Amino acid sequence: MNLSQLKPKAALPEPEKTHLKQATQGHRFDAELVAVTKSYGPGAPAVDDISLRIPRGSYCCLLGPSGCGKSTTLRMLAGHEDVTEGAILIHDEEVTHKLPVDRGTSMMFQDYALFPHLSSLDNVAFSLKVRGVATTERRKQARAYLELVQMDHLADRLPNQLSGGQQQRVALARSLITRPKVLLLDEPLSALDPFLRIKMRSELKRIQKELGISFIHVTHSQDEALALSDMIVVMNDAKIMQAAPVREVFETPTNAFVARFLGGQNVLTSDTHQVSVRTDRCRLGRSPGMRSLEGQIAMIEYQGNLVRITLQTTLGDEMTVLQSDTEYFAQNPQIGDTAVMSWHPSDEHVLDPMQAG
Amino acid sequence: MKLNPKAVSLLQVAPMGIIFTAMVLVPLLIIIVVSFLDYDFARVFPEIYLGSWQDVLTSQLTLDLYETTFKFVAIVWVITFSLGFSIAYFLVFHVRTLQIRLMLLAAIAIPFWTSGPIRAVAWVPLLGREGLVNQALLGLGIVDQPVAWLMYSEFAILVAYIHLLTMPMVITISNSMMKIPGSIIQAAQDAGASEFQIIREIILPLARPGIAIGTIFVVTAVMGDFFIVKTMSGGQVNTATMAIVTELNAFQYPPAAAKSVLMLAIVLGLVALLLRFADIRKELTK
């Protein structure tokens, strides 16, 4: 079936919903958090006064280490967690205290959360069933969504007769059939094996682009965030460190935490400023006009087309040089060698000073 | 010393096998044999006599007794299931912390630390002619003389059964409910299901094993009980099990044995039927 048929805006059947669509057509942001705080009692809050605007039709990844508050943020967006302070808007409409179903969000859970006693088809058809849609009609619609995720051939299987990847597809179809304005994904790929993870992530991206709705995806994997995102939100210690388009976050991280967490950057001190330099812009050996740092080669990782060389500096910091394999084999450094890492001053990006950690 | 795996398995099974054979299979076999023997007021003769079975299987009395028994089973099941499911639902889905949940479960269980006879006697100050309930009704002017059927009646039997058997229903059903992941309930909420729809479409089917096991508790307890019937009815109500006890007390072993075998067959049949709704092994291991 043609995906455009399933777009939430193109295919709303009831006239009153068409009116609703008019009201939201001019919205600026798909989702907005305004000074949102979540505390579970006294002590440090789980989410501390964060504000965020997610533009229309974005693939947005919430990225951060475990316990940084990214999952709590997602659950507050979903309406599965109360907001202590602040407001949440979906399509410019305040939903802070609304039920999940009235928000226009749908969540895909880490454990898929399929109903174990229902077939794939009836899992997908569930939201239509509770709205009182007749059996044949809801099964017909559910089958269309199973086709979208290429699961229609296993429509009659129970969840425990499906593989992890297949369960994931059914869960995706079950979320999409509610025609959400925003789809929320809680570490959706973490239970899959690496090969399937990469396959599934390109599929998520494809479906997001074709539906044109926003996906908000929680992950702790930098690769996943970089590969999928239009916009990355890096969180740490209940706060947002940086929220920006993916390229901006990667190339110009605001502080050392973002630079280190995203990877691909060396964080070092130059002229008393803390700066970041991309690892692929660093090279081994001294050159005129370039800044440099001395250290001992601690690790060499051959990655095929690239080689990652880790230097231990005299101060105990670890620096990384990402070389092409041609360069590497030309220089042929060895573990334990004393080496010099150098970079061009124009490749330095000044970071905001931040507390150690 | 190295034993082959088959011998190890046999050795491991042996203690249970021996106990089961000696304590269950052999006595059962004796009961079956006795049910086919002749008897008089004092002795059992080693002669085949089919009269006991003929009696049990053809008399109107058997039907009447089982009718009373099944009536109790049905009423007790409906009420304990309704109570058990509601209480378990409240404990699992509305009580937020595990500590409070366990505390409330303990509150249900603590009255059962007292022995059966004490609990049976304890109903008298509440339900008896001079009991609390009657005094309240008299005091409020709702009745002008004590209500007699509160104690020593079918009503009293049902009250005692429900009091006794609601707890196993709560525990088996809440055990099943606690295994339902929170994300499944949240997914149903996302899909727009109301609380009632979630109960009917998700929780009820997923709690089915617990309901089945709780039902087995209730059915076997009511069918096998004579103590509550005897104490709570003051000997005025007769059930299938009471009839067996009465004959045992009169030393009429063969008809008592025949009735016991029939009872056993019926209970086993019911349990087998109920087990089709629950995989006990899965319930115990998960």
XYZ file of C-alpha atoms in Angstrom:
643
model
C 0.000 0.000 0.000
C 1.009 3.564 -0.547
C 2.415 5.150 2.557
C 0.943 8.558 1.828
C -2.473 7.030 2.439
C -1.496 6.453 6.037
C -0.377 9.979 6.765
C -2.277 11.210 9.764
C -3.406 14.385 8.102
C -4.302 13.006 4.702
C -6.553 10.220 5.877
C -8.695 11.408 8.765
C -12.192 10.183 7.966
C -14.504 12.081 10.322
C -15.470 15.646 9.412
C -14.992 17.037 12.927
C -11.429 15.752 12.850
C -10.895 17.629 9.587
C -11.797 20.750 11.480
C -9.287 19.831 14.171
C -6.676 19.361 11.495
C -7.292 22.928 10.300
C -6.671 24.175 13.798
C -3.320 22.481 14.040
C -2.147 22.925 10.475
C -0.359 26.154 11.223
C 1.418 24.866 14.311
C 5.053 25.767 14.687
C 6.359 22.911 16.778
C 5.356 19.270 16.916
C 6.317 19.095 20.569
C 7.370 21.643 23.120
C 8.538 21.400 26.728
C 8.319 24.594 28.762
C 10.409 24.685 31.947
C 9.515 21.085 32.781
C 10.638 19.633 36.092
C 10.064 16.164 37.482
C 10.904 15.328 41.075
C 10.163 12.132 42.926
C 10.180 13.754 46.336
C 12.958 15.674 48.070
C 16.448 15.562 46.608
C 17.758 16.116 43.119
C 14.981 16.186 40.507
C 14.965 13.547 37.726
C 14.384 16.266 35.165
C 15.397 19.795 36.118
C 13.707 22.767 34.465
C 14.201 21.798 30.829
C 12.790 23.599 27.805
C 12.807 22.167 24.329
C 11.148 22.822 20.987
C 10.930 20.124 18.371
C 10.246 21.493 14.875
C 7.659 19.910 12.590
C 8.452 16.564 11.056
C 11.728 16.051 12.914
C 13.494 12.895 13.862
C 14.674 13.899 17.304
C 16.933 11.764 19.493
C 17.224 12.255 23.244
C 20.744 11.121 23.949
C 22.514 10.705 27.257
C 23.945 8.271 29.792
C 21.590 6.154 31.899
C 19.884 8.088 34.645
C 20.202 11.428 32.843
C 16.429 11.920 32.719
C 15.863 11.197 29.024
C 13.404 8.339 29.588
C 11.533 10.349 32.226
C 11.249 13.206 29.725
C 9.819 10.818 27.138
C 7.337 9.337 29.609
C 6.180 12.831 30.569
C 5.614 13.588 26.879
C 3.635 10.355 26.644
C 1.516 11.151 29.683
C 2.728 8.092 31.576
C 4.469 10.280 34.153
C 3.084 13.360 35.886
C 4.830 16.660 35.369
C 5.884 18.276 38.640
C 6.252 21.744 37.138
C 6.080 23.253 33.670
C 4.020 22.576 30.571
C 4.001 20.207 27.619
C 2.603 21.157 24.224
C 1.890 18.918 21.251
C 1.139 20.763 17.986
C 1.013 24.037 19.961
C -1.765 22.690 22.166
C -1.220 22.270 25.882
C -1.508 18.621 26.938
C 0.283 18.712 30.307
C -2.548 17.031 32.207
C -4.269 15.178 29.380
C -4.620 11.423 29.092
C -2.204 9.689 26.696
C -4.953 9.068 24.146
C -5.983 12.748 24.054
C -2.456 13.980 23.394
C -1.944 12.516 19.958
C 1.164 10.687 21.097
C 1.897 6.999 20.963
C 4.735 5.213 22.642
C 6.835 2.300 21.437
C 8.198 0.508 24.456
C 11.619 -0.980 24.950
C 10.078 -4.394 25.680
C 7.568 -3.841 22.810
C 4.663 -4.350 25.295
C 2.624 -6.411 22.852
C -0.537 -7.948 24.311
C 0.607 -11.566 24.756
C -2.862 -13.095 24.362
C -3.669 -11.390 21.053
C -2.445 -12.177 17.530
C -0.318 -9.621 15.660
C -3.403 -8.530 13.770
C -5.509 -8.063 16.906
C -2.642 -6.271 18.640
C -2.602 -3.727 15.834
C -6.407 -3.581 15.747
C -6.683 -3.037 19.518
C -7.070 0.746 19.446
C -9.848 0.404 16.865
C -11.543 -2.274 18.957
C -11.731 -0.070 22.053
C -13.218 2.660 19.863
C -15.947 0.236 18.809
C -14.918 -0.353 15.174
C -16.500 -3.564 13.810
C -14.307 -6.654 13.570
C -14.004 -6.933 9.768
C -13.332 -3.224 9.326
C -10.692 -3.022 12.050
C -8.936 -6.168 10.837
C -8.830 -4.735 7.323
C -7.206 -1.535 8.555
C -4.834 -3.408 10.856
C -3.725 -5.583 7.945
C -2.838 -2.452 5.974
C -0.556 -1.308 8.786
C 0.992 -4.764 9.084
C 1.748 -4.512 5.361
C 3.437 -1.173 5.981
C 5.878 -2.865 8.365
C 6.049 -6.010 6.201
C 4.448 -8.232 8.802
C 1.167 -9.123 7.079
C 2.355 -12.687 6.423
C 2.541 -13.307 10.207
C -0.751 -11.634 11.100
C -2.105 -14.661 12.969
C 0.945 -15.339 15.134
C 0.993 -14.627 18.850
C 3.787 -12.322 20.082
C 5.739 -15.180 21.668
C 5.872 -16.890 18.282
C 7.687 -13.896 16.775
C 11.343 -12.852 16.870
C 12.384 -9.617 18.580
C 12.585 -7.744 15.289
C 9.180 -9.009 14.201
C 7.630 -8.029 17.538
C 9.123 -4.594 17.091
C 7.468 -4.202 13.693
C 4.098 -5.225 15.105
C 4.560 -2.731 17.954
C 5.352 -0.028 15.400
C 2.224 -0.844 13.400
C 0.165 -0.803 16.600
C 1.471 2.665 17.430
C 1.018 4.048 13.922
C -2.597 2.900 13.547
C -3.566 5.454 16.219
C -2.324 8.114 13.732
C -0.137 9.822 16.317
C 1.022 13.406 15.880
C 4.244 12.432 17.593
C 5.639 8.922 17.956
C 7.689 8.313 21.104
C 10.278 5.540 21.038
C 11.918 4.324 24.251
C 15.232 2.689 23.341
C 13.457 0.762 20.593
C 16.556 -0.863 19.142
C 18.438 -1.845 22.281
C 16.981 -5.370 22.473
C 17.911 -6.244 18.879
C 21.138 -7.813 17.627
C 23.536 -5.380 15.891
C 22.682 -6.425 12.335
C 18.938 -6.085 12.884
C 19.465 -2.844 14.764
C 20.984 -1.163 11.736
C 18.312 -2.555 9.425
C 15.500 -1.483 11.729
C 16.893 1.998 12.261
C 16.931 2.767 8.552
C 13.373 1.499 8.419
C 12.345 3.809 11.276
C 13.920 6.734 9.454
C 12.153 5.805 6.216
C 8.762 5.529 7.881
C 9.264 8.820 9.730
C 10.176 10.647 6.530
C 7.232 9.206 4.634
C 4.660 9.856 7.355
C 6.030 13.342 7.982
C 5.329 13.237 11.726
C 7.898 13.765 14.457
C 9.622 10.812 16.072
C 11.180 11.349 19.482
C 13.612 8.555 20.136
C 15.437 7.893 23.407
C 18.810 6.236 23.071
C 22.158 5.994 24.791
C 23.924 5.123 21.552
C 25.765 7.953 19.812
C 25.900 6.071 16.497
C 22.166 5.581 16.544
C 21.528 9.236 17.344
C 23.892 10.480 14.641
C 22.487 8.117 12.019
C 18.835 8.911 12.682
C 18.501 12.443 13.966
C 17.542 15.673 12.366
C 17.895 17.073 15.839
C 19.849 15.768 18.820
C 19.124 16.606 22.429
C 22.042 15.692 24.673
C 21.092 15.321 28.310
C 23.140 14.888 31.450
C 22.242 15.121 35.152
C 18.582 16.017 34.547
C 19.507 18.925 32.281
C 19.761 19.533 28.561
C 23.379 20.100 27.596
C 22.674 20.917 23.964
C 19.679 20.699 21.649
C 20.479 21.435 18.018
C 20.573 19.984 14.518
C 22.752 16.911 14.357
C 25.609 18.538 12.454
C 25.785 21.453 14.838
C 25.943 19.149 17.854
C 28.681 17.057 16.314
C 30.817 19.894 14.946
C 30.276 22.561 17.572
C 29.482 20.922 20.896
C 28.645 23.479 23.568
C 30.716 21.913 26.308
C 33.141 19.137 27.129
C 30.378 16.714 28.132
C 28.683 16.917 24.745
C 32.019 16.695 22.927
C 33.040 13.593 24.865
C 29.633 11.915 24.800
C 29.115 12.328 21.064
C 32.648 11.048 20.465
C 34.799 11.971 17.531
C 36.271 14.918 19.455
C 39.364 15.496 21.544
C 38.805 17.823 24.463
C 41.958 19.765 25.326
C 43.154 23.036 26.759
C 44.593 25.632 24.412
C 45.417 29.225 25.472
C 43.641 28.589 28.813
C 40.408 27.815 26.938
C 38.878 24.391 26.865
C 38.503 23.469 23.213
C 37.436 20.504 21.135
C 39.160 19.250 18.001
C 37.720 16.535 15.795
C 39.766 13.364 15.971
C 39.825 13.069 12.190
C 41.412 16.544 11.954
C 44.288 15.515 14.213
C 47.357 13.796 12.863
C 50.533 12.231 14.147
C 53.777 14.201 13.800
C 54.754 17.815 14.053
C 54.017 20.299 11.254
C 54.727 24.020 11.004
C 51.844 26.284 11.932
C 50.067 23.527 13.870
C 49.577 23.126 17.605
C 50.763 19.904 19.134
C 50.777 17.669 22.194
C 53.138 14.875 23.151
C 52.191 11.508 24.457
C 52.673 7.784 24.351
C 50.664 5.568 22.042
C 48.420 3.482 24.300
C 46.156 1.749 21.816
C 45.823 1.191 18.098
C 42.496 0.015 16.724
C 42.379 -0.985 13.095
C 38.892 -0.330 11.721
C 39.401 -1.128 8.046
C 39.322 2.157 6.185
C 40.314 4.060 9.322
C 42.690 3.483 12.206
C 42.048 4.855 15.694
C 45.215 5.688 17.640
C 44.940 6.573 21.327
C 47.642 8.686 22.944
C 48.248 8.958 26.651
C 49.571 12.448 27.406
C 52.001 13.268 30.208
C 49.047 14.717 32.176
C 47.221 11.399 31.899
C 44.592 12.576 29.379
C 43.625 10.338 26.492
C 43.693 11.819 22.995
C 42.561 10.112 19.812
C 43.803 10.437 16.288
C 41.653 9.021 13.537
C 43.846 8.313 10.534
C 43.124 6.917 7.126
C 44.649 3.471 6.687
C 47.034 4.785 4.002
C 48.444 7.395 6.373
C 48.688 4.863 9.155
C 50.601 2.293 7.146
C 52.906 5.039 5.811
C 53.849 6.095 9.359
C 53.454 2.679 10.990
C 53.447 3.789 14.664
C 53.659 1.135 17.390
C 52.068 0.842 20.826
C 54.450 2.312 23.398
C 56.061 4.779 20.948
C 56.331 8.370 21.988
C 54.392 10.415 19.469
C 53.195 13.926 18.805
C 49.644 14.762 17.941
C 49.089 18.002 16.054
C 46.152 20.004 14.784
C 45.443 23.254 13.019
C 44.401 26.140 15.310
C 41.422 26.854 13.018
C 40.058 23.399 13.804
C 39.735 24.323 17.466
C 36.215 24.897 18.725
C 35.944 26.776 22.021
C 33.790 25.048 24.641
C 31.758 26.599 27.421
C 33.505 26.064 30.728
C 31.657 23.573 32.895
C 31.997 21.867 36.215
C 34.245 18.858 36.237
C 32.397 15.715 35.355
C 31.454 -43.017 42.172
C 29.659 -42.261 38.965
C 26.021 -43.211 38.476
C 24.372 -43.131 35.107
C 21.970 -40.195 34.690
C 18.921 -42.436 34.578
C 19.743 -43.935 37.968
C 20.303 -40.458 39.396
C 16.873 -39.327 38.199
C 15.267 -42.441 39.687
C 17.012 -41.871 43.012
C 15.881 -38.276 43.069
C 12.282 -39.240 42.402
C 12.301 -42.224 44.778
C 11.522 -40.523 48.157
C 8.505 -38.726 46.747
C 7.503 -41.867 44.846
C 7.648 -44.017 47.974
C 5.681 -41.541 50.085
C 3.100 -41.074 47.344
C 2.661 -44.815 46.891
C 2.457 -45.578 50.622
C 0.324 -42.651 51.652
C -1.897 -42.078 48.636
C -2.021 -44.917 46.138
C -2.205 -47.832 48.583
C -4.893 -46.268 50.852
C -6.831 -45.274 47.762
C -6.673 -48.815 46.482
C -7.894 -50.101 49.874
C -10.791 -47.633 49.807
C -11.762 -48.782 46.319
C -11.609 -52.438 47.414
C -13.610 -51.767 50.582
C -16.344 -50.019 48.603
C -17.120 -53.354 46.930
C -17.299 -55.366 50.197
C -20.245 -56.493 52.302
C -20.772 -55.173 55.845
C -23.053 -55.219 58.854
C -23.303 -52.890 61.863
C -19.887 -53.842 63.202
C -17.777 -55.553 60.536
C -16.742 -55.584 56.921
C -16.852 -59.014 55.286
C -14.424 -60.031 52.541
C -17.290 -60.742 50.139
C -18.214 -58.855 46.998
C -21.310 -56.729 47.487
C -22.427 -54.102 44.928
C -25.174 -52.668 47.105
C -23.116 -49.692 48.307
C -22.435 -48.553 44.766
C -25.991 -49.251 43.674
C -27.187 -47.058 46.522
C -24.789 -44.221 45.801
C -25.421 -44.152 42.080
C -29.200 -44.501 42.079
C -30.541 -42.827 45.202
C -32.205 -39.422 45.151
C -30.230 -38.598 48.300
C -26.919 -38.503 46.388
C -28.405 -36.026 43.927
C -29.780 -33.849 46.732
C -26.477 -33.847 48.583
C -24.506 -32.909 45.490
C -27.058 -30.242 44.672
C -26.395 -28.615 48.063
C -22.643 -29.017 47.621
C -22.633 -27.522 44.119
C -24.899 -24.711 45.241
C -22.313 -23.815 47.882
C -19.482 -24.125 45.350
C -21.274 -21.865 42.868
C -22.249 -19.135 45.354
C -18.875 -19.177 47.099
C -17.029 -19.084 43.777
C -18.990 -16.135 42.406
C -18.483 -14.085 45.561
C -14.854 -15.008 46.267
C -13.984 -14.411 42.601
C -15.639 -10.984 42.561
C -14.015 -10.010 45.850
C -10.670 -11.611 45.016
C -10.417 -10.028 41.587
C -11.395 -6.567 42.861
C -9.049 -6.673 45.834
C -6.171 -8.040 43.759
C -6.777 -5.387 41.100
C -6.695 -2.672 43.747
C -3.547 -4.085 45.369
C -1.614 -4.531 42.125
C -2.703 -1.573 40.007
C -3.692 1.099 42.490
C -1.407 0.589 45.484
C 1.780 2.334 44.481
C 4.480 0.888 46.685
C 5.394 -2.732 47.206
C 5.658 -2.263 50.987
C 2.071 -1.095 51.357
C 0.931 -3.868 49.008
C 2.653 -6.512 51.155
C 1.323 -4.911 54.330
C -2.248 -5.079 53.029
C -1.748 -8.695 51.885
C -0.477 -9.537 55.371
C -3.554 -7.858 56.858
C -5.675 -10.298 54.835
C -3.582 -13.262 55.935
C -3.106 -12.578 59.668
C -6.625 -13.696 60.810
C -5.733 -17.129 59.404
C -2.963 -17.591 61.942
C -5.685 -18.659 64.395
C -6.945 -22.226 64.219
C -10.132 -23.291 62.439
C -12.245 -24.111 65.546
C -11.397 -20.737 67.136
C -12.426 -18.910 64.000
C -15.651 -20.941 63.847
C -16.516 -20.148 67.459
C -15.602 -16.509 66.865
C -18.570 -16.127 64.522
C -21.013 -16.642 67.420
C -20.493 -13.262 69.134
C -20.959 -11.639 65.748
C -23.790 -13.629 64.158
C -25.480 -15.378 67.119
C -28.906 -14.524 68.592
C -27.261 -12.213 71.114
C -24.540 -11.253 68.656
C -23.331 -7.888 67.487
C -25.279 -7.892 64.228
C -28.572 -8.782 65.879
C -28.066 -6.213 68.628
C -27.339 -3.559 66.031
C -30.442 -4.490 64.025
C -32.572 -4.465 67.181
C -31.042 -1.243 68.394
C -31.694 0.499 65.085
C -35.259 -0.774 65.174
C -34.903 -2.597 61.857
C -36.182 -5.861 63.363
C -38.173 -6.443 66.553
C -36.799 -9.866 67.338
C -33.344 -11.394 66.710
C -32.765 -12.743 63.189
C -32.373 -16.485 63.623
C -30.828 -17.396 60.261
C -27.584 -15.480 60.781
C -25.996 -18.359 62.685
C -26.457 -22.144 62.341
C -27.785 -21.860 58.788
C -26.721 -22.102 55.144
C -26.086 -18.378 55.333
C -23.589 -18.890 58.164
C -21.824 -21.622 56.172
C -21.485 -19.305 53.182
C -20.129 -16.469 55.342
C -17.463 -18.757 56.789
C -16.499 -20.175 53.365
C -16.228 -16.724 51.806
C -14.171 -15.482 54.710
C -11.843 -18.463 54.409
C -11.531 -18.643 50.622
C -11.292 -15.020 49.534
C -7.656 -14.926 50.588
C -6.442 -17.688 48.222
C -8.348 -16.003 45.388
C -6.696 -12.649 46.175
C -3.258 -14.222 46.354
C -3.431 -16.348 43.191
C -5.037 -13.590 41.134
C -2.688 -10.869 42.359
C 0.222 -13.204 41.614
C -0.931 -13.391 37.990
C -1.603 -9.661 37.836
C 1.827 -8.755 39.170
C 3.353 -10.533 36.172
C 1.651 -8.164 33.734
C 4.300 -5.601 32.739
C 3.355 -1.973 33.347
C 4.233 -1.154 29.756
C 1.383 -3.381 28.521
C -1.112 -1.364 30.532
C 0.445 1.868 29.270
C 0.286 0.603 25.690
C -3.426 -0.074 26.182
C -3.866 3.450 27.579
C -2.052 4.862 24.538
C -4.488 2.950 22.367
C -7.320 4.790 24.091
C -8.690 1.962 26.234
C -10.658 3.037 29.317
C -9.921 1.504 32.714
C -12.861 -0.840 32.307
C -11.751 -1.848 28.796
C -8.239 -2.506 30.061
C -9.655 -4.772 32.769
C -11.876 -6.670 30.320
C -9.555 -6.891 27.318
C -6.123 -7.140 28.931
C -6.097 -7.888 32.646
C -8.897 -10.470 32.786
C -7.444 -12.691 30.032
C -3.902 -12.345 31.400
C -5.013 -13.112 34.972
C -6.763 -16.280 33.795
C -4.138 -18.701 35.197
C -4.448 -17.107 38.641
C -8.216 -17.210 38.446
C -8.097 -20.902 37.486
C -5.765 -21.811 40.347
C -7.824 -19.781 42.827
C -10.909 -21.555 41.535
C -9.260 -24.928 42.152
C -8.632 -23.838 45.758
C -12.250 -22.834 46.225
C -13.802 -25.865 44.516
C -11.656 -28.448 46.297
C -11.988 -26.721 49.677
C -15.776 -26.464 49.546
C -16.266 -29.970 48.145
C -13.910 -31.588 50.632
C -15.060 -29.666 53.686
C -17.288 -30.983 56.443
C -15.933 -29.026 59.405
C -17.384 -25.650 58.441
C -20.693 -27.213 57.425
C -20.876 -29.002 60.769
C -19.917 -26.088 63.035
C -21.609 -23.275 61.157
C -24.883 -25.118 60.531
C -25.021 -26.772 63.944
C -25.524 -30.055 62.138
C -28.638 -28.860 60.309
C -27.241 -28.856 56.769
C -26.097 -31.949 54.941
C -23.678 -32.076 52.040
C -22.017 -34.894 50.100
C -18.951 -34.780 52.343
C -21.014 -34.600 55.530
C -22.781 -37.803 54.455
C -19.424 -39.587 54.188
C -18.451 -38.433 57.681
C -21.790 -39.509 59.116
C -21.349 -43.042 57.697
C -17.758 -43.233 58.903
C -18.975 -42.353 62.396
C -21.495 -45.184 62.120
C -18.739 -47.610 61.010
C -20.450 -48.099 57.628
C -17.167 -48.209 55.769
C -18.182 -49.670 52.372
C -20.868 -47.046 51.544
C -18.596 -44.313 52.898
C -15.817 -45.656 50.672
C -18.102 -45.731 47.626
C -19.174 -42.126 48.263
C -15.541 -41.097 48.742
C -14.483 -42.655 45.459
C -17.331 -40.901 43.668
C -16.384 -37.602 45.321
C -12.744 -38.082 44.348
C -13.704 -38.751 40.731
C -15.870 -35.642 40.571
C -13.218 -33.393 42.164
C -10.466 -34.755 39.911
C -12.690 -34.208 36.885
C -13.289 -30.582 37.889
C -9.613 -29.954 38.578
C -8.622 -31.476 35.231
C -11.127 -29.176 33.552
C -9.787 -26.109 35.387
C -6.195 -26.972 34.621
C -6.930 -26.506 30.953
C -7.065 -22.794 31.763
C -3.753 -22.646 33.589
C -0.280 -23.985 33.016
C 0.698 -24.690 36.615
C 4.322 -25.377 35.756
C 4.607 -21.993 34.069
C 2.985 -20.336 37.073
C 5.455 -21.911 39.484
C 8.632 -21.289 37.518
C 8.094 -17.770 36.261
